[in-house]
PDB file of C-alpha atoms in Angstrom:
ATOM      1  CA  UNK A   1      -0.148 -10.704  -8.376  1.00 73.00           C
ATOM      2  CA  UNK A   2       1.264  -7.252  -7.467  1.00 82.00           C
ATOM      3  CA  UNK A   3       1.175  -4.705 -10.209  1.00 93.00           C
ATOM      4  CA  UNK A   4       4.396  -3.712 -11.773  1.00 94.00           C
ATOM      5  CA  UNK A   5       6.104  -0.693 -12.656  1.00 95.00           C
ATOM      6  CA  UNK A   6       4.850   0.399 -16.387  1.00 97.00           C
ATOM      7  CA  UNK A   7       1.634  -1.380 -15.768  1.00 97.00           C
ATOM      8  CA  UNK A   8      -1.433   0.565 -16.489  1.00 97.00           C
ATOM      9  CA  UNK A   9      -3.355   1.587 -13.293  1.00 97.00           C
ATOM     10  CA  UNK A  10      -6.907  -0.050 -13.278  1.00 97.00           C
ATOM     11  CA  UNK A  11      -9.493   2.631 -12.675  1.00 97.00           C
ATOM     12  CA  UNK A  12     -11.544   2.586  -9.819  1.00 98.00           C
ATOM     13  CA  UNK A  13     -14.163   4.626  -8.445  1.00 98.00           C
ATOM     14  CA  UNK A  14     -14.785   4.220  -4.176  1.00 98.00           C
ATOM     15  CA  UNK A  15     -16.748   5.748  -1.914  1.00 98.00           C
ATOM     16  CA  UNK A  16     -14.470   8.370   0.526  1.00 98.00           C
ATOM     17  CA  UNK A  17     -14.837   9.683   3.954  1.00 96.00           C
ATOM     18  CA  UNK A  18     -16.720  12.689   3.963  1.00 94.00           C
ATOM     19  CA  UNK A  19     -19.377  11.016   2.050  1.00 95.00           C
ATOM     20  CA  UNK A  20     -17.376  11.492  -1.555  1.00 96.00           C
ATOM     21  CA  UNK A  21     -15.772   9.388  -3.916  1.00 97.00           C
ATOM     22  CA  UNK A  22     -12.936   9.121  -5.955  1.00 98.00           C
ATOM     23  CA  UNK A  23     -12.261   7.769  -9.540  1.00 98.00           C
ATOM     24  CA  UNK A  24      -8.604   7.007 -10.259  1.00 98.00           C
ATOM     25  CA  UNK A  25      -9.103   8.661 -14.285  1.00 97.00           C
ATOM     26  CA  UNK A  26     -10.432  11.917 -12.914  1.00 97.00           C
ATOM     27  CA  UNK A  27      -6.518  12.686 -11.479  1.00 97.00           C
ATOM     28  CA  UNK A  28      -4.748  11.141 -14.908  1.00 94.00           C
ATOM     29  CA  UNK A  29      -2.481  14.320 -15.457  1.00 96.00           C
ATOM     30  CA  UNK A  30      -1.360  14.347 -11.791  1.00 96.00           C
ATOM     31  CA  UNK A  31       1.076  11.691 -10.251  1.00 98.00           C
ATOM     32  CA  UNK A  32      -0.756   9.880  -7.901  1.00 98.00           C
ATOM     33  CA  UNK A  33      -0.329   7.983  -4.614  1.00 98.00           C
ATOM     34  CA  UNK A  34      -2.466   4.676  -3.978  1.00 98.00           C
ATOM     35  CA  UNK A  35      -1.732   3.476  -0.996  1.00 98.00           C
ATOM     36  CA  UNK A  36      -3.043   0.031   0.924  1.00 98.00           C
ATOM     37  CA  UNK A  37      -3.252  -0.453   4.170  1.00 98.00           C
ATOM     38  CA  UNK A  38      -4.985  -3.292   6.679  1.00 96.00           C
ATOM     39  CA  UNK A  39      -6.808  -1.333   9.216  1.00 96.00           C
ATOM     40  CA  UNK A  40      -7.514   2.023  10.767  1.00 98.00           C
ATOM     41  CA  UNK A  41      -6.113   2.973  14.220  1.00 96.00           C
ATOM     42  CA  UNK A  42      -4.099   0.629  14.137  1.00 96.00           C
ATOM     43  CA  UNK A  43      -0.051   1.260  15.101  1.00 96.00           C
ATOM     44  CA  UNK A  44       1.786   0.668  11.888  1.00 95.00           C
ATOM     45  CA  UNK A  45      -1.481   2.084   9.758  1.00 97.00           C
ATOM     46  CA  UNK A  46      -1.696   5.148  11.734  1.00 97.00           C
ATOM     47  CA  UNK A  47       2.047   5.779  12.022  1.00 98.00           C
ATOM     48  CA  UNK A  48       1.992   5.706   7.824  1.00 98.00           C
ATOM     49  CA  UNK A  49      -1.141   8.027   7.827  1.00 98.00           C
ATOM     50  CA  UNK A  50       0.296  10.509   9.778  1.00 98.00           C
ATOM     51  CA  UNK A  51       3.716  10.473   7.869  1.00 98.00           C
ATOM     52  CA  UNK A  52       1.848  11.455   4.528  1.00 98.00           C
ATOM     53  CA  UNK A  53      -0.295  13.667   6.341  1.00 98.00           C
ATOM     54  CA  UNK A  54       2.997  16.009   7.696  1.00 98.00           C
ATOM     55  CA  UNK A  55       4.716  15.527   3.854  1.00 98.00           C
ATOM     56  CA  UNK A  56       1.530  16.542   2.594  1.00 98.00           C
ATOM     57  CA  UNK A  57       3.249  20.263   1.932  1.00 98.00           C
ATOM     58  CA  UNK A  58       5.646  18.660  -0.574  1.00 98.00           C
ATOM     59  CA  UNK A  59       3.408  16.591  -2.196  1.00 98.00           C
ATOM     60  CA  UNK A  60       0.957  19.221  -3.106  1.00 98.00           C
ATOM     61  CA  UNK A  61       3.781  21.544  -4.091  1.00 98.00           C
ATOM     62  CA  UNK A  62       4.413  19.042  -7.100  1.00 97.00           C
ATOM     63  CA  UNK A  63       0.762  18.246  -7.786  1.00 97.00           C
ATOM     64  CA  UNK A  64       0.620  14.750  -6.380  1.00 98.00           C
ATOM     65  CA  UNK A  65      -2.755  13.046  -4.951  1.00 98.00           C
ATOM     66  CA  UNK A  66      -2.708  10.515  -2.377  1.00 98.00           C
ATOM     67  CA  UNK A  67      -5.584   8.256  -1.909  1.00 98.00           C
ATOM     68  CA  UNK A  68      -5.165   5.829   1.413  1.00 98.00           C
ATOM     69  CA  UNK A  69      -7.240   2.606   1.100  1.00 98.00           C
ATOM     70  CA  UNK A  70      -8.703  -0.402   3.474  1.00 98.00           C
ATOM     71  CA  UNK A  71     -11.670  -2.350   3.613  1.00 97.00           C
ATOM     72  CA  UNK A  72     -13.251   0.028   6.338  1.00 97.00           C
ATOM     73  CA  UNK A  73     -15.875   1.943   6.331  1.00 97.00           C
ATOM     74  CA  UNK A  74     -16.793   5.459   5.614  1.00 97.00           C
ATOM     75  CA  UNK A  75     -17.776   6.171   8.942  1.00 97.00           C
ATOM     76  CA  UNK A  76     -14.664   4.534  10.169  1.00 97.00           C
ATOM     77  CA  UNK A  77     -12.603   6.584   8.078  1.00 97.00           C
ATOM     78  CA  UNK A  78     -14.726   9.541   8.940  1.00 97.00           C
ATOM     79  CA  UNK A  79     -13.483   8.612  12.748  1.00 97.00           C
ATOM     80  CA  UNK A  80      -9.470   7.776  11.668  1.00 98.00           C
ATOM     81  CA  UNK A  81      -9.095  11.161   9.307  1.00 97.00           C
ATOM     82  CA  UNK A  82     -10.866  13.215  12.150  1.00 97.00           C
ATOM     83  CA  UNK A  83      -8.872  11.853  15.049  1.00 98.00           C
ATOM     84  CA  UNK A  84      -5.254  12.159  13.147  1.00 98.00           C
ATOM     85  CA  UNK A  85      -6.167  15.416  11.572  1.00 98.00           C
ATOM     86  CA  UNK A  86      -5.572  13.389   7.963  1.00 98.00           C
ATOM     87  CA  UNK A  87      -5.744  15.946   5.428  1.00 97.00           C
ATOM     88  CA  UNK A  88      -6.252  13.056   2.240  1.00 98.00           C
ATOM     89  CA  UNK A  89      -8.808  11.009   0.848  1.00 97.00           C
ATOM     90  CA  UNK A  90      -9.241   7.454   2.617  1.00 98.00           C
ATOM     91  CA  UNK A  91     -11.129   5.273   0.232  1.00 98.00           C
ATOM     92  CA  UNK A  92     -13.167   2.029   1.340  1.00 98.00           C
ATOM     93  CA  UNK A  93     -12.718  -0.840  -0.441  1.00 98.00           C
ATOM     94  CA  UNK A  94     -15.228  -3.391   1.709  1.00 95.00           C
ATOM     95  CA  UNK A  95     -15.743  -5.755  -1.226  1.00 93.00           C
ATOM     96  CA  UNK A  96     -11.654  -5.871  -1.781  1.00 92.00           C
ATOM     97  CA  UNK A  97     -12.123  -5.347  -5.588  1.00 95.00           C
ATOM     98  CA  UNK A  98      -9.499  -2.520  -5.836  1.00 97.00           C
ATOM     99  CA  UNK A  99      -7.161  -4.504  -3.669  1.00 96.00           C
ATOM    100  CA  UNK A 100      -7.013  -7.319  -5.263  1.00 95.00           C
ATOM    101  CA  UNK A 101      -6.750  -5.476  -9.018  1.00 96.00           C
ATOM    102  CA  UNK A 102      -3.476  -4.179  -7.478  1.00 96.00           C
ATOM    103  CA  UNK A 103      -2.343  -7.150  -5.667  1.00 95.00           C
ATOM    104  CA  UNK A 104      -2.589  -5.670  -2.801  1.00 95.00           C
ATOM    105  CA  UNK A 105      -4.584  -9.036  -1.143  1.00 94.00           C
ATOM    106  CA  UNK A 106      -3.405 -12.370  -0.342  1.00 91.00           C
ATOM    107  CA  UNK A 107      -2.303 -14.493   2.178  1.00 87.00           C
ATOM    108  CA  UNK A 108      -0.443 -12.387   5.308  1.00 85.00           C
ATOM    109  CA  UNK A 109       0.981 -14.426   8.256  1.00 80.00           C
ATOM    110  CA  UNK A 110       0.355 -13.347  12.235  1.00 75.00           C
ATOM    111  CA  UNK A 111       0.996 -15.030  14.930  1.00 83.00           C
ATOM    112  CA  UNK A 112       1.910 -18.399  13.116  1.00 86.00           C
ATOM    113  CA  UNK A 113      -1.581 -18.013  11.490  1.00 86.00           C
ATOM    114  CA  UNK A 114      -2.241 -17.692   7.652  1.00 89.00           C
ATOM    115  CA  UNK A 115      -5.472 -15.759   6.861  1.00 85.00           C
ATOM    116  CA  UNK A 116      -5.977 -13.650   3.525  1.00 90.00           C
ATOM    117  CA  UNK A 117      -5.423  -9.266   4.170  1.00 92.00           C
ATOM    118  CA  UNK A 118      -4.422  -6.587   2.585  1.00 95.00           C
ATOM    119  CA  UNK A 119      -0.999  -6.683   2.270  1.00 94.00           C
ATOM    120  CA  UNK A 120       0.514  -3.043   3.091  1.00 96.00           C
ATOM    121  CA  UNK A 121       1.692  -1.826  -0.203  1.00 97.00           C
ATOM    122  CA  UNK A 122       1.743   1.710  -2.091  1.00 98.00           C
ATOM    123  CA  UNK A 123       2.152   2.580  -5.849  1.00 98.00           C
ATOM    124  CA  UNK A 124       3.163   5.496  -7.256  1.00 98.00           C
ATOM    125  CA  UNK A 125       0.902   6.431 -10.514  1.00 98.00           C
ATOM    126  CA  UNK A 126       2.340   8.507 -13.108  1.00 97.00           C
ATOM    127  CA  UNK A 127       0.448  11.452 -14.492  1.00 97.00           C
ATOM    128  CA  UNK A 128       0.121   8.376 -17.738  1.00 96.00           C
ATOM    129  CA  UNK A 129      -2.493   6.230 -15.642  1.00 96.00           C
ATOM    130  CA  UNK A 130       1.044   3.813 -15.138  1.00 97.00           C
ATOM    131  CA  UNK A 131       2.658   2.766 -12.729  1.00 98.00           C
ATOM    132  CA  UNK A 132       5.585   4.560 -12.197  1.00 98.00           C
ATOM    133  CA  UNK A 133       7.159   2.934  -8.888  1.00 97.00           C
ATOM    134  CA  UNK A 134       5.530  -0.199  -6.799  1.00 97.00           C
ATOM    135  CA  UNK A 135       6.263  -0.901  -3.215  1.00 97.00           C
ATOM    136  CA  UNK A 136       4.783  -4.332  -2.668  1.00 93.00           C
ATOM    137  CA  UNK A 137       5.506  -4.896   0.489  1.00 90.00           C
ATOM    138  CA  UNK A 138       6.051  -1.923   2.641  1.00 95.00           C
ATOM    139  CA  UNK A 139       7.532  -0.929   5.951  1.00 95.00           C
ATOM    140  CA  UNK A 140       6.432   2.022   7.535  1.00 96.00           C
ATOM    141  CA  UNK A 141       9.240   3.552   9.010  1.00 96.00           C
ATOM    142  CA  UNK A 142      10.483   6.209   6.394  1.00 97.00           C
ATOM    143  CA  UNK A 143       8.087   5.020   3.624  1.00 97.00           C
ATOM    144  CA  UNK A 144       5.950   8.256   3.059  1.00 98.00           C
ATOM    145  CA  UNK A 145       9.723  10.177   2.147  1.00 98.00           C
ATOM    146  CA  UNK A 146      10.680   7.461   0.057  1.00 98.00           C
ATOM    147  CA  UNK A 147       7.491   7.911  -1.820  1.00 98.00           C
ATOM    148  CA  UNK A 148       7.758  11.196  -1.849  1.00 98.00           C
ATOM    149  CA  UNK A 149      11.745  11.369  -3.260  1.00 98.00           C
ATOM    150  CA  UNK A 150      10.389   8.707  -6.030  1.00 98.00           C
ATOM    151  CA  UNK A 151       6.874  11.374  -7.306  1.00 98.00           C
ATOM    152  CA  UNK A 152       9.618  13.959  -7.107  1.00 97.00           C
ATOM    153  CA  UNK A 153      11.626  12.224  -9.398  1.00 96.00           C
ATOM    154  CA  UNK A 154       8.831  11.845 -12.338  1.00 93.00           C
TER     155      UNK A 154
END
């Protein structure tokens, strides 16, 4: 089950391109963007990569992280952040342990297919280690603003 808004954030530490990691406690003081995604280079996930990439400006200007995670690899991620200039940490998640913490696995349908994903989702962590907004199901087109209106907001 998706996390909901005033939930505590679980922590998690992953292993990030670049060969670094990232622990979700260290940035407790800061609002903070998690956001899941199914796949790199794909369409929708590199259309939402490159939308917080160009709003990256404003969200530094207000002190907020974002954190972009799939089941990839480093190396993979290495290859995605490097080929869309991506100028945030992309955390791997291969064992799905984060995703499913946040809900952000289950059952997806394609084709007329079931099979079990990450479901696309973002949440919005409050400089509190809560959540402060949860999209559980995004679409892309105009997401990374309306994430970026909502850490305004905090």
């Amino acid at each position: 089950m998706a996390l909901q808004e005033g939930d505590a954030a679980p922590n998690f530490t992953l292993p990030t391109d670049g060969g670094g990691s990232v622990t979700l406690a260290d940035l407790k003081g800061s609002p903070v963007v998690v956001y899941f995604y199914p796949k790199d280079n794909t369409p929708g996930c590199t259309t939402e990569a490159k939308d917080f990439r160009d709003l990256i400006g404003e969200f530094d200007k207000i002190g907020a992280k974002i954190i972009g995670i799939s089941k990839d690899s480093v190396k993979k991620h290495d290859n995605f952040k490097a080929k869309h200039e991506l100028n945030f940490a992309l955390a791997s998640d291969e064992n799905d342990d984060v995703c499913e913490k946040f809900g952000a696995w289950g059952v997806k349908k394609m084709y007329g297919k079931e099979f079990e994903g990450i479901i696309r989702s973002t949440y919005l962590i409050g400089p509190d280690g809560k959540v402060a907004k949860a999209w559980p199901k995004v679409k892309v087109a105009g997401h990374a603003q309306e994430v970026l209106d909502a850490a305004k907001a905090l």
